[in-house]
Short mmCIF file of N, CA and C in Angstrom, two decimals:
data_model
loop_
_atom_site.label_atom_id
_atom_site.label_comp_id
_atom_site.label_asym_id
_atom_site.label_seq_id
_atom_site.Cartn_x
_atom_site.Cartn_y
_atom_site.Cartn_z
N GLN A 1 160.72 -110.76 126.38
CA GLN A 1 160.82 -110.01 127.63
C GLN A 1 159.46 -109.51 128.14
N PRO A 2 158.52 -109.09 127.27
CA PRO A 2 157.22 -108.66 127.80
C PRO A 2 156.50 -109.76 128.57
N TYR A 3 156.62 -111.04 128.10
CA TYR A 3 156.00 -112.14 128.83
C TYR A 3 156.61 -112.24 130.22
N GLU A 4 157.92 -112.12 130.30
CA GLU A 4 158.61 -112.25 131.58
C GLU A 4 158.17 -111.15 132.55
N ILE A 5 158.05 -109.92 132.08
CA ILE A 5 157.59 -108.82 132.94
C ILE A 5 156.16 -109.07 133.39
N LYS A 6 155.31 -109.55 132.50
CA LYS A 6 153.92 -109.86 132.86
C LYS A 6 153.88 -110.94 133.93
N ARG A 7 154.70 -111.97 133.78
CA ARG A 7 154.76 -113.06 134.77
C ARG A 7 155.26 -112.55 136.11
N ILE A 8 156.32 -111.75 136.09
CA ILE A 8 156.88 -111.22 137.33
C ILE A 8 155.88 -110.29 138.02
N ARG A 9 155.15 -109.49 137.23
CA ARG A 9 154.12 -108.61 137.81
C ARG A 9 153.06 -109.45 138.53
N LYS A 10 152.63 -110.55 137.92
CA LYS A 10 151.64 -111.43 138.56
C LYS A 10 152.17 -111.98 139.88
N ILE A 11 153.44 -112.37 139.87
CA ILE A 11 154.06 -112.90 141.08
C ILE A 11 154.13 -111.81 142.16
N CYS A 12 154.46 -110.61 141.78
CA CYS A 12 154.50 -109.49 142.72
C CYS A 12 153.10 -109.22 143.29
N ASN A 13 152.09 -109.29 142.44
CA ASN A 13 150.72 -109.12 142.92
C ASN A 13 150.32 -110.25 143.87
N TYR A 14 150.81 -111.45 143.58
CA TYR A 14 150.55 -112.60 144.44
C TYR A 14 151.03 -112.32 145.87
N GLU A 15 152.29 -111.93 145.98
CA GLU A 15 152.86 -111.66 147.31
C GLU A 15 152.20 -110.44 147.95
N SER A 16 151.91 -109.44 147.14
CA SER A 16 151.24 -108.25 147.65
C SER A 16 149.83 -108.57 148.13
N GLY A 17 149.15 -109.49 147.44
CA GLY A 17 147.81 -109.92 147.87
C GLY A 17 147.83 -110.52 149.26
N HIS A 18 148.79 -111.42 149.51
CA HIS A 18 148.93 -111.97 150.86
C HIS A 18 149.14 -110.85 151.87
N TYR A 19 150.06 -109.96 151.54
CA TYR A 19 150.46 -108.89 152.45
C TYR A 19 149.27 -107.96 152.80
N ILE A 20 148.60 -107.45 151.77
CA ILE A 20 147.52 -106.48 152.00
C ILE A 20 146.35 -107.11 152.74
N ILE A 21 145.96 -108.32 152.36
CA ILE A 21 144.82 -108.94 153.04
C ILE A 21 145.20 -109.29 154.48
N ALA A 22 146.44 -109.66 154.72
CA ALA A 22 146.90 -109.88 156.10
C ALA A 22 146.74 -108.61 156.92
N ARG A 23 147.17 -107.48 156.36
CA ARG A 23 147.02 -106.19 157.07
C ARG A 23 145.55 -105.86 157.31
N GLU A 24 144.73 -106.09 156.28
CA GLU A 24 143.30 -105.80 156.38
C GLU A 24 142.64 -106.62 157.51
N LEU A 25 143.13 -107.82 157.71
CA LEU A 25 142.52 -108.72 158.69
C LEU A 25 143.19 -108.66 160.06
N GLY A 26 144.10 -107.71 160.24
CA GLY A 26 144.66 -107.46 161.56
C GLY A 26 145.97 -108.17 161.88
N PHE A 27 146.58 -108.82 160.90
CA PHE A 27 147.88 -109.44 161.13
C PHE A 27 148.96 -108.37 161.07
N LYS A 28 150.01 -108.56 161.82
CA LYS A 28 151.15 -107.65 161.76
C LYS A 28 152.03 -108.07 160.59
N THR A 29 152.47 -107.12 159.79
CA THR A 29 153.27 -107.42 158.61
C THR A 29 154.66 -106.82 158.74
N HIS A 30 155.60 -107.39 157.97
CA HIS A 30 156.99 -106.94 158.05
C HIS A 30 157.65 -106.86 156.68
N GLY A 31 156.88 -106.62 155.63
CA GLY A 31 157.46 -106.48 154.30
C GLY A 31 157.25 -107.70 153.42
N ILE A 32 157.86 -107.63 152.24
CA ILE A 32 157.70 -108.67 151.23
C ILE A 32 159.07 -108.94 150.62
N SER A 33 159.34 -110.21 150.31
CA SER A 33 160.58 -110.54 149.60
C SER A 33 160.25 -111.47 148.45
N ILE A 34 161.11 -111.44 147.41
CA ILE A 34 160.88 -112.29 146.25
C ILE A 34 162.20 -112.57 145.54
N ILE A 35 162.34 -113.81 145.08
CA ILE A 35 163.47 -114.22 144.24
C ILE A 35 162.87 -114.82 142.97
N ILE A 36 163.22 -114.28 141.82
CA ILE A 36 162.74 -114.79 140.54
C ILE A 36 163.81 -115.71 139.96
N SER A 37 163.43 -116.94 139.62
CA SER A 37 164.35 -117.90 139.00
C SER A 37 163.75 -118.33 137.67
N PRO A 38 164.35 -117.91 136.56
CA PRO A 38 163.80 -118.24 135.24
C PRO A 38 163.65 -119.75 135.07
N GLY A 39 162.49 -120.15 134.58
CA GLY A 39 162.22 -121.56 134.32
C GLY A 39 161.90 -122.38 135.56
N GLN A 40 162.12 -121.80 136.74
CA GLN A 40 161.89 -122.54 137.97
C GLN A 40 160.83 -121.87 138.85
N GLY A 41 160.31 -120.74 138.42
CA GLY A 41 159.30 -120.06 139.22
C GLY A 41 159.90 -119.00 140.11
N HIS A 42 159.40 -118.96 141.33
CA HIS A 42 159.88 -117.93 142.25
C HIS A 42 159.83 -118.45 143.68
N LEU A 43 160.53 -117.75 144.52
CA LEU A 43 160.48 -117.99 145.95
C LEU A 43 160.20 -116.62 146.55
N GLY A 44 159.14 -116.55 147.28
CA GLY A 44 158.79 -115.25 147.84
C GLY A 44 158.02 -115.40 149.11
N GLY A 45 157.80 -114.30 149.74
CA GLY A 45 157.02 -114.34 150.96
C GLY A 45 156.62 -112.97 151.42
N SER A 46 155.42 -112.91 151.91
CA SER A 46 154.95 -111.75 152.64
C SER A 46 155.20 -112.10 154.09
N ILE A 47 155.93 -111.28 154.77
CA ILE A 47 156.31 -111.60 156.14
C ILE A 47 155.17 -111.18 157.06
N ILE A 48 154.45 -112.19 157.55
CA ILE A 48 153.23 -111.98 158.31
C ILE A 48 153.37 -112.64 159.68
N GLU A 49 153.06 -111.88 160.70
CA GLU A 49 153.16 -112.39 162.07
C GLU A 49 151.77 -112.81 162.54
N PRO A 50 151.62 -114.03 163.01
CA PRO A 50 150.31 -114.46 163.50
C PRO A 50 149.83 -113.55 164.63
N CYS A 51 148.55 -113.26 164.62
CA CYS A 51 147.97 -112.39 165.67
C CYS A 51 147.26 -113.27 166.69
N THR A 52 148.04 -113.93 167.52
CA THR A 52 147.47 -114.90 168.45
C THR A 52 147.29 -114.45 169.90
N PRO A 53 147.73 -113.27 170.31
CA PRO A 53 147.59 -112.94 171.74
C PRO A 53 146.15 -112.97 172.26
N GLY A 54 145.17 -112.67 171.41
CA GLY A 54 143.78 -112.63 171.87
C GLY A 54 143.07 -113.97 171.83
N ILE A 55 143.76 -115.03 171.49
CA ILE A 55 143.11 -116.34 171.39
C ILE A 55 142.96 -116.93 172.78
N GLN A 56 141.70 -116.97 173.23
CA GLN A 56 141.44 -117.47 174.58
C GLN A 56 140.34 -118.51 174.62
N ASP A 57 139.65 -118.70 173.49
CA ASP A 57 138.56 -119.68 173.46
C ASP A 57 138.36 -120.17 172.03
N LEU A 58 137.43 -121.10 171.85
CA LEU A 58 137.22 -121.67 170.52
C LEU A 58 136.72 -120.66 169.51
N ASP A 59 135.94 -119.67 169.94
CA ASP A 59 135.47 -118.65 169.00
C ASP A 59 136.64 -117.85 168.43
N SER A 60 137.60 -117.51 169.29
CA SER A 60 138.75 -116.75 168.79
C SER A 60 139.67 -117.63 167.95
N VAL A 61 139.77 -118.91 168.24
CA VAL A 61 140.53 -119.84 167.39
C VAL A 61 139.87 -119.92 166.03
N ASN A 62 138.55 -120.07 166.03
CA ASN A 62 137.78 -120.14 164.78
C ASN A 62 138.00 -118.88 163.94
N SER A 63 137.91 -117.73 164.56
CA SER A 63 138.09 -116.46 163.86
C SER A 63 139.50 -116.34 163.29
N TYR A 64 140.51 -116.70 164.09
CA TYR A 64 141.89 -116.64 163.64
C TYR A 64 142.09 -117.53 162.41
N ILE A 65 141.61 -118.76 162.47
CA ILE A 65 141.81 -119.70 161.36
C ILE A 65 141.10 -119.20 160.11
N GLU A 66 139.89 -118.68 160.25
CA GLU A 66 139.18 -118.13 159.09
C GLU A 66 139.98 -117.02 158.43
N LYS A 67 140.54 -116.13 159.23
CA LYS A 67 141.34 -115.04 158.69
C LYS A 67 142.61 -115.56 158.03
N ARG A 68 143.24 -116.54 158.65
CA ARG A 68 144.48 -117.10 158.09
C ARG A 68 144.21 -117.76 156.73
N VAL A 69 143.09 -118.47 156.61
CA VAL A 69 142.73 -119.09 155.34
C VAL A 69 142.49 -118.02 154.27
N GLN A 70 141.83 -116.93 154.64
CA GLN A 70 141.60 -115.85 153.68
C GLN A 70 142.91 -115.26 153.19
N VAL A 71 143.88 -115.11 154.08
CA VAL A 71 145.19 -114.59 153.68
C VAL A 71 145.87 -115.57 152.73
N LEU A 72 145.79 -116.85 153.03
CA LEU A 72 146.39 -117.86 152.15
C LEU A 72 145.75 -117.85 150.77
N TYR A 73 144.44 -117.71 150.70
CA TYR A 73 143.75 -117.66 149.41
C TYR A 73 144.07 -116.38 148.63
N ALA A 74 144.35 -115.29 149.32
CA ALA A 74 144.49 -113.98 148.68
C ALA A 74 145.62 -113.92 147.65
N GLY A 75 146.69 -114.67 147.84
CA GLY A 75 147.81 -114.61 146.90
C GLY A 75 147.41 -115.03 145.50
N ALA A 76 146.85 -116.23 145.37
CA ALA A 76 146.46 -116.72 144.04
C ALA A 76 145.32 -115.91 143.46
N ILE A 77 144.42 -115.44 144.31
CA ILE A 77 143.33 -114.60 143.81
C ILE A 77 143.89 -113.31 143.22
N ALA A 78 144.81 -112.66 143.93
CA ALA A 78 145.43 -111.42 143.43
C ALA A 78 146.21 -111.69 142.14
N GLU A 79 146.93 -112.80 142.09
CA GLU A 79 147.69 -113.14 140.89
C GLU A 79 146.78 -113.39 139.70
N SER A 80 145.61 -113.93 139.95
CA SER A 80 144.71 -114.31 138.86
C SER A 80 143.95 -113.13 138.25
N MET A 81 144.03 -111.97 138.90
CA MET A 81 143.27 -110.82 138.41
C MET A 81 144.01 -110.12 137.28
N ASN A 82 143.24 -109.64 136.29
CA ASN A 82 143.85 -108.88 135.21
C ASN A 82 144.04 -107.43 135.65
N THR A 83 144.61 -106.61 134.80
CA THR A 83 144.92 -105.23 135.18
C THR A 83 143.68 -104.38 135.44
N GLN A 84 142.52 -104.82 134.96
CA GLN A 84 141.27 -104.11 135.23
C GLN A 84 140.62 -104.58 136.52
N GLY A 85 141.24 -105.53 137.22
CA GLY A 85 140.70 -106.01 138.48
C GLY A 85 139.64 -107.08 138.33
N GLU A 86 139.64 -107.78 137.20
CA GLU A 86 138.68 -108.86 136.97
C GLU A 86 139.32 -110.19 137.35
N LEU A 87 138.59 -110.98 138.11
CA LEU A 87 139.08 -112.24 138.63
C LEU A 87 138.94 -113.36 137.60
N ASP A 88 139.98 -114.16 137.44
CA ASP A 88 139.96 -115.33 136.57
C ASP A 88 139.94 -116.56 137.47
N ASN A 89 138.74 -117.10 137.73
CA ASN A 89 138.58 -118.23 138.65
C ASN A 89 139.36 -119.46 138.20
N ASP A 90 139.37 -119.74 136.91
CA ASP A 90 140.09 -120.91 136.40
C ASP A 90 141.58 -120.80 136.68
N TYR A 91 142.13 -119.60 136.48
CA TYR A 91 143.55 -119.37 136.75
C TYR A 91 143.85 -119.63 138.23
N ALA A 92 143.03 -119.06 139.12
CA ALA A 92 143.26 -119.24 140.56
C ALA A 92 143.15 -120.71 140.94
N ASN A 93 142.13 -121.40 140.45
CA ASN A 93 141.97 -122.83 140.76
C ASN A 93 143.16 -123.63 140.28
N ASN A 94 143.68 -123.30 139.10
CA ASN A 94 144.86 -124.00 138.58
C ASN A 94 146.08 -123.75 139.46
N GLU A 95 146.23 -122.53 139.95
CA GLU A 95 147.35 -122.21 140.84
C GLU A 95 147.29 -123.05 142.13
N TRP A 96 146.07 -123.23 142.68
CA TRP A 96 145.92 -124.00 143.91
C TRP A 96 146.17 -125.49 143.70
N THR A 97 145.86 -126.00 142.51
CA THR A 97 145.98 -127.44 142.29
C THR A 97 147.26 -127.85 141.55
N ASN A 98 147.79 -126.97 140.69
CA ASN A 98 148.95 -127.35 139.86
C ASN A 98 150.08 -126.34 139.88
N GLY A 99 149.88 -125.19 140.46
CA GLY A 99 150.85 -124.10 140.32
C GLY A 99 151.56 -123.74 141.60
N GLY A 100 151.96 -122.49 141.65
CA GLY A 100 152.76 -121.97 142.75
C GLY A 100 152.04 -121.88 144.08
N SER A 101 150.74 -122.05 144.08
CA SER A 101 149.96 -121.95 145.33
C SER A 101 149.65 -123.29 145.95
N MET A 102 150.28 -124.35 145.46
CA MET A 102 149.98 -125.68 146.00
C MET A 102 150.31 -125.78 147.49
N ASN A 103 151.40 -125.14 147.93
CA ASN A 103 151.74 -125.16 149.35
C ASN A 103 150.70 -124.41 150.17
N ASP A 104 150.27 -123.25 149.67
CA ASP A 104 149.21 -122.52 150.35
C ASP A 104 147.95 -123.37 150.44
N HIS A 105 147.61 -124.04 149.35
CA HIS A 105 146.39 -124.82 149.32
C HIS A 105 146.46 -126.01 150.29
N ALA A 106 147.63 -126.61 150.43
CA ALA A 106 147.78 -127.71 151.39
C ALA A 106 147.53 -127.20 152.81
N LYS A 107 148.03 -126.02 153.14
CA LYS A 107 147.77 -125.42 154.45
C LYS A 107 146.28 -125.12 154.61
N ILE A 108 145.68 -124.58 153.54
CA ILE A 108 144.25 -124.26 153.57
C ILE A 108 143.44 -125.51 153.86
N ARG A 109 143.72 -126.61 153.15
CA ARG A 109 142.98 -127.86 153.34
C ARG A 109 143.00 -128.29 154.80
N GLU A 110 144.19 -128.24 155.39
CA GLU A 110 144.32 -128.65 156.79
C GLU A 110 143.53 -127.72 157.71
N LEU A 111 143.66 -126.42 157.50
CA LEU A 111 142.95 -125.46 158.35
C LEU A 111 141.44 -125.55 158.18
N VAL A 112 140.96 -125.80 156.97
CA VAL A 112 139.51 -125.94 156.76
C VAL A 112 139.00 -127.18 157.49
N HIS A 113 139.77 -128.24 157.52
CA HIS A 113 139.36 -129.43 158.28
C HIS A 113 139.28 -129.10 159.78
N VAL A 114 140.23 -128.34 160.29
CA VAL A 114 140.18 -127.93 161.70
C VAL A 114 138.94 -127.09 161.95
N LEU A 115 138.67 -126.13 161.05
CA LEU A 115 137.47 -125.30 161.20
C LEU A 115 136.20 -126.14 161.22
N ARG A 116 136.13 -127.09 160.31
CA ARG A 116 134.94 -127.94 160.26
C ARG A 116 134.77 -128.71 161.56
N ASN A 117 135.87 -129.20 162.10
CA ASN A 117 135.80 -129.93 163.37
C ASN A 117 135.38 -129.04 164.53
N ILE A 118 135.78 -127.77 164.49
CA ILE A 118 135.36 -126.83 165.53
C ILE A 118 133.88 -126.50 165.38
N GLN A 119 133.47 -126.21 164.15
CA GLN A 119 132.10 -125.74 163.91
C GLN A 119 131.06 -126.87 163.93
N PHE A 120 131.45 -128.07 163.55
CA PHE A 120 130.51 -129.19 163.46
C PHE A 120 131.13 -130.44 164.10
N PRO A 121 131.38 -130.41 165.40
CA PRO A 121 132.13 -131.50 166.03
C PRO A 121 131.40 -132.85 166.05
N SER A 122 130.10 -132.84 165.92
CA SER A 122 129.38 -134.11 166.06
C SER A 122 128.99 -134.76 164.73
N THR A 123 129.33 -134.13 163.60
CA THR A 123 128.98 -134.71 162.31
C THR A 123 129.81 -135.97 162.07
N SER A 124 129.13 -137.06 161.73
CA SER A 124 129.85 -138.30 161.45
C SER A 124 129.56 -138.83 160.05
N ASN A 125 128.49 -138.38 159.43
CA ASN A 125 128.15 -138.82 158.08
C ASN A 125 129.15 -138.23 157.09
N GLU A 126 129.81 -139.10 156.32
CA GLU A 126 130.87 -138.67 155.41
C GLU A 126 130.39 -137.66 154.37
N ASN A 127 129.20 -137.86 153.82
CA ASN A 127 128.66 -136.91 152.84
C ASN A 127 128.40 -135.55 153.47
N LYS A 128 127.90 -135.56 154.69
CA LYS A 128 127.64 -134.31 155.40
C LYS A 128 128.96 -133.59 155.72
N VAL A 129 129.97 -134.35 156.11
CA VAL A 129 131.30 -133.77 156.38
C VAL A 129 131.82 -133.09 155.12
N ASP A 130 131.74 -133.77 153.98
CA ASP A 130 132.20 -133.19 152.72
C ASP A 130 131.43 -131.91 152.38
N GLU A 131 130.14 -131.91 152.63
CA GLU A 131 129.31 -130.72 152.37
C GLU A 131 129.72 -129.57 153.28
N GLU A 132 129.98 -129.86 154.54
CA GLU A 132 130.40 -128.83 155.48
C GLU A 132 131.77 -128.25 155.08
N LEU A 133 132.69 -129.14 154.69
CA LEU A 133 134.00 -128.69 154.23
C LEU A 133 133.87 -127.76 153.03
N LYS A 134 133.06 -128.17 152.07
CA LYS A 134 132.86 -127.37 150.86
C LYS A 134 132.25 -126.01 151.19
N ASN A 135 131.26 -125.99 152.06
CA ASN A 135 130.61 -124.73 152.42
C ASN A 135 131.58 -123.77 153.11
N ILE A 136 132.37 -124.29 154.03
CA ILE A 136 133.36 -123.44 154.71
C ILE A 136 134.37 -122.91 153.69
N ASP A 137 134.88 -123.80 152.86
CA ASP A 137 135.87 -123.43 151.86
C ASP A 137 135.31 -122.38 150.90
N ASP A 138 134.11 -122.62 150.38
CA ASP A 138 133.50 -121.67 149.44
C ASP A 138 133.29 -120.30 150.08
N THR A 139 132.86 -120.30 151.33
CA THR A 139 132.63 -119.03 152.05
C THR A 139 133.93 -118.25 152.21
N LEU A 140 135.02 -118.95 152.57
CA LEU A 140 136.29 -118.26 152.80
C LEU A 140 136.94 -117.81 151.50
N ILE A 141 136.77 -118.58 150.44
CA ILE A 141 137.26 -118.11 149.13
C ILE A 141 136.52 -116.84 148.75
N GLN A 142 135.21 -116.84 148.92
CA GLN A 142 134.39 -115.68 148.55
C GLN A 142 134.79 -114.45 149.37
N LYS A 143 134.96 -114.63 150.68
CA LYS A 143 135.37 -113.51 151.54
C LYS A 143 136.73 -112.96 151.10
N SER A 144 137.66 -113.86 150.83
CA SER A 144 138.99 -113.44 150.40
C SER A 144 138.91 -112.71 149.06
N ALA A 145 138.15 -113.27 148.13
CA ALA A 145 138.01 -112.64 146.80
C ALA A 145 137.40 -111.25 146.91
N GLU A 146 136.40 -111.10 147.77
CA GLU A 146 135.78 -109.77 147.95
C GLU A 146 136.79 -108.76 148.46
N LEU A 147 137.61 -109.17 149.43
CA LEU A 147 138.64 -108.27 149.96
C LEU A 147 139.67 -107.93 148.89
N VAL A 148 140.11 -108.92 148.13
CA VAL A 148 141.11 -108.68 147.09
C VAL A 148 140.55 -107.73 146.04
N VAL A 149 139.33 -107.96 145.60
CA VAL A 149 138.72 -107.08 144.60
C VAL A 149 138.61 -105.65 145.15
N GLU A 150 138.15 -105.54 146.38
CA GLU A 150 137.99 -104.23 147.02
C GLU A 150 139.32 -103.49 147.15
N ARG A 151 140.38 -104.20 147.41
CA ARG A 151 141.69 -103.59 147.66
C ARG A 151 142.66 -103.79 146.50
N PHE A 152 142.16 -104.15 145.30
CA PHE A 152 143.06 -104.52 144.22
C PHE A 152 143.96 -103.37 143.76
N LYS A 153 143.48 -102.16 143.73
CA LYS A 153 144.34 -101.03 143.34
C LYS A 153 145.53 -100.92 144.29
N LEU A 154 145.27 -101.09 145.57
CA LEU A 154 146.35 -101.07 146.56
C LEU A 154 147.29 -102.25 146.35
N ILE A 155 146.73 -103.43 146.12
CA ILE A 155 147.55 -104.62 145.86
C ILE A 155 148.44 -104.38 144.64
N GLN A 156 147.86 -103.83 143.57
CA GLN A 156 148.64 -103.52 142.37
C GLN A 156 149.74 -102.51 142.68
N GLY A 157 149.40 -101.49 143.46
CA GLY A 157 150.40 -100.46 143.80
C GLY A 157 151.58 -101.04 144.56
N ILE A 158 151.30 -101.87 145.54
CA ILE A 158 152.38 -102.52 146.30
C ILE A 158 153.13 -103.50 145.39
N GLY A 159 152.38 -104.23 144.56
CA GLY A 159 153.01 -105.14 143.60
C GLY A 159 153.96 -104.41 142.67
N ASP A 160 153.55 -103.22 142.21
CA ASP A 160 154.41 -102.42 141.34
C ASP A 160 155.67 -101.94 142.07
N LEU A 161 155.52 -101.58 143.36
CA LEU A 161 156.71 -101.21 144.15
C LEU A 161 157.69 -102.38 144.23
N LEU A 162 157.15 -103.58 144.44
CA LEU A 162 158.00 -104.76 144.50
C LEU A 162 158.63 -105.04 143.14
N LEU A 163 157.85 -104.90 142.08
CA LEU A 163 158.36 -105.12 140.72
C LEU A 163 159.54 -104.19 140.42
N GLN A 164 159.47 -102.95 140.89
CA GLN A 164 160.57 -102.00 140.68
C GLN A 164 161.86 -102.46 141.35
N LYS A 165 161.74 -103.29 142.38
CA LYS A 165 162.91 -103.80 143.09
C LYS A 165 163.61 -104.92 142.31
N VAL A 166 162.85 -105.61 141.44
CA VAL A 166 163.39 -106.77 140.73
C VAL A 166 164.30 -106.29 139.60
N GLU A 167 165.60 -106.45 139.80
CA GLU A 167 166.57 -106.01 138.80
C GLU A 167 167.27 -107.18 138.11
N SER A 168 167.41 -108.29 138.81
CA SER A 168 168.05 -109.44 138.19
C SER A 168 167.49 -110.72 138.80
N ASN A 169 167.71 -111.83 138.10
CA ASN A 169 167.20 -113.11 138.55
C ASN A 169 168.09 -113.71 139.63
N ASP A 170 167.48 -114.60 140.41
CA ASP A 170 168.17 -115.36 141.44
C ASP A 170 168.78 -114.50 142.54
N VAL A 171 168.20 -113.31 142.74
CA VAL A 171 168.64 -112.40 143.80
C VAL A 171 167.41 -112.05 144.63
N GLU A 172 167.58 -112.04 145.95
CA GLU A 172 166.45 -111.68 146.80
C GLU A 172 166.18 -110.18 146.69
N ASN A 173 164.94 -109.87 146.37
CA ASN A 173 164.50 -108.48 146.28
C ASN A 173 163.54 -108.25 147.45
N VAL A 174 163.82 -107.25 148.26
CA VAL A 174 163.05 -107.03 149.48
C VAL A 174 162.37 -105.67 149.44
N LEU A 175 161.11 -105.65 149.75
CA LEU A 175 160.36 -104.42 149.94
C LEU A 175 160.06 -104.34 151.43
N GLU A 176 160.80 -103.47 152.10
CA GLU A 176 160.70 -103.36 153.56
C GLU A 176 159.37 -102.73 153.96
N GLU A 177 158.95 -103.02 155.16
CA GLU A 177 157.68 -102.50 155.69
C GLU A 177 157.63 -100.98 155.61
N ASP A 178 158.70 -100.30 156.01
CA ASP A 178 158.69 -98.84 155.99
C ASP A 178 158.62 -98.28 154.58
N GLU A 179 159.14 -98.99 153.58
CA GLU A 179 159.01 -98.55 152.19
C GLU A 179 157.56 -98.63 151.73
N ILE A 180 156.85 -99.63 152.22
CA ILE A 180 155.44 -99.80 151.83
C ILE A 180 154.57 -98.76 152.52
N THR A 181 154.77 -98.59 153.81
CA THR A 181 153.89 -97.71 154.57
C THR A 181 154.21 -96.23 154.40
N LYS A 182 155.43 -95.88 153.96
CA LYS A 182 155.76 -94.45 153.80
C LYS A 182 155.11 -93.85 152.56
N ASP A 183 154.81 -94.68 151.58
CA ASP A 183 154.23 -94.18 150.33
C ASP A 183 152.72 -94.05 150.48
N LYS A 184 152.29 -93.01 151.13
CA LYS A 184 150.86 -92.82 151.46
C LYS A 184 149.97 -92.72 150.24
N LYS A 185 150.50 -92.28 149.09
CA LYS A 185 149.65 -92.14 147.91
C LYS A 185 149.12 -93.49 147.44
N ILE A 186 149.83 -94.57 147.73
CA ILE A 186 149.35 -95.90 147.37
C ILE A 186 148.10 -96.25 148.14
N TYR A 187 148.01 -95.81 149.40
CA TYR A 187 146.88 -96.15 150.24
C TYR A 187 145.65 -95.29 149.97
N GLU A 188 145.77 -94.29 149.13
CA GLU A 188 144.63 -93.41 148.84
C GLU A 188 143.70 -93.99 147.81
#
């Protein structure tokens, strides 16, 4: 049972990481939900509303996509951190390539390609394209990691609130927006 609680806590931190970094970057949030299925992983989501009303030019599209990629990266980064707030890069990389973050990573890959095309529209050399993709990706991972580390106590606090909701498997557990925002001591 201790392993199961540790795993569920990591999953709660994962969803909380998406949620908190979305709020930090100006996205509107609507709570978090999670379903734990033993042996099959989990199904969860931070309910995040895209902040698109201000998109009027390529600079605002670029900014929006950069923020969205950071939010997508934040889940696995938050999950990979230990209780002292130390990041485990290998764990996060494994989540993006083999674990529960593969869907997030597929979205990230597509969005990073769009960013590269916006930022470097005339590059045609394949090696240069790969270098530009890597630089954009590395920069956004770093930005996301810095935010997660900076806000990890808050991420843990929200993750713990979600963990308290998990009473049984295969049942949707919801942490409503007002439950998150009413607990002001978490934000201190």
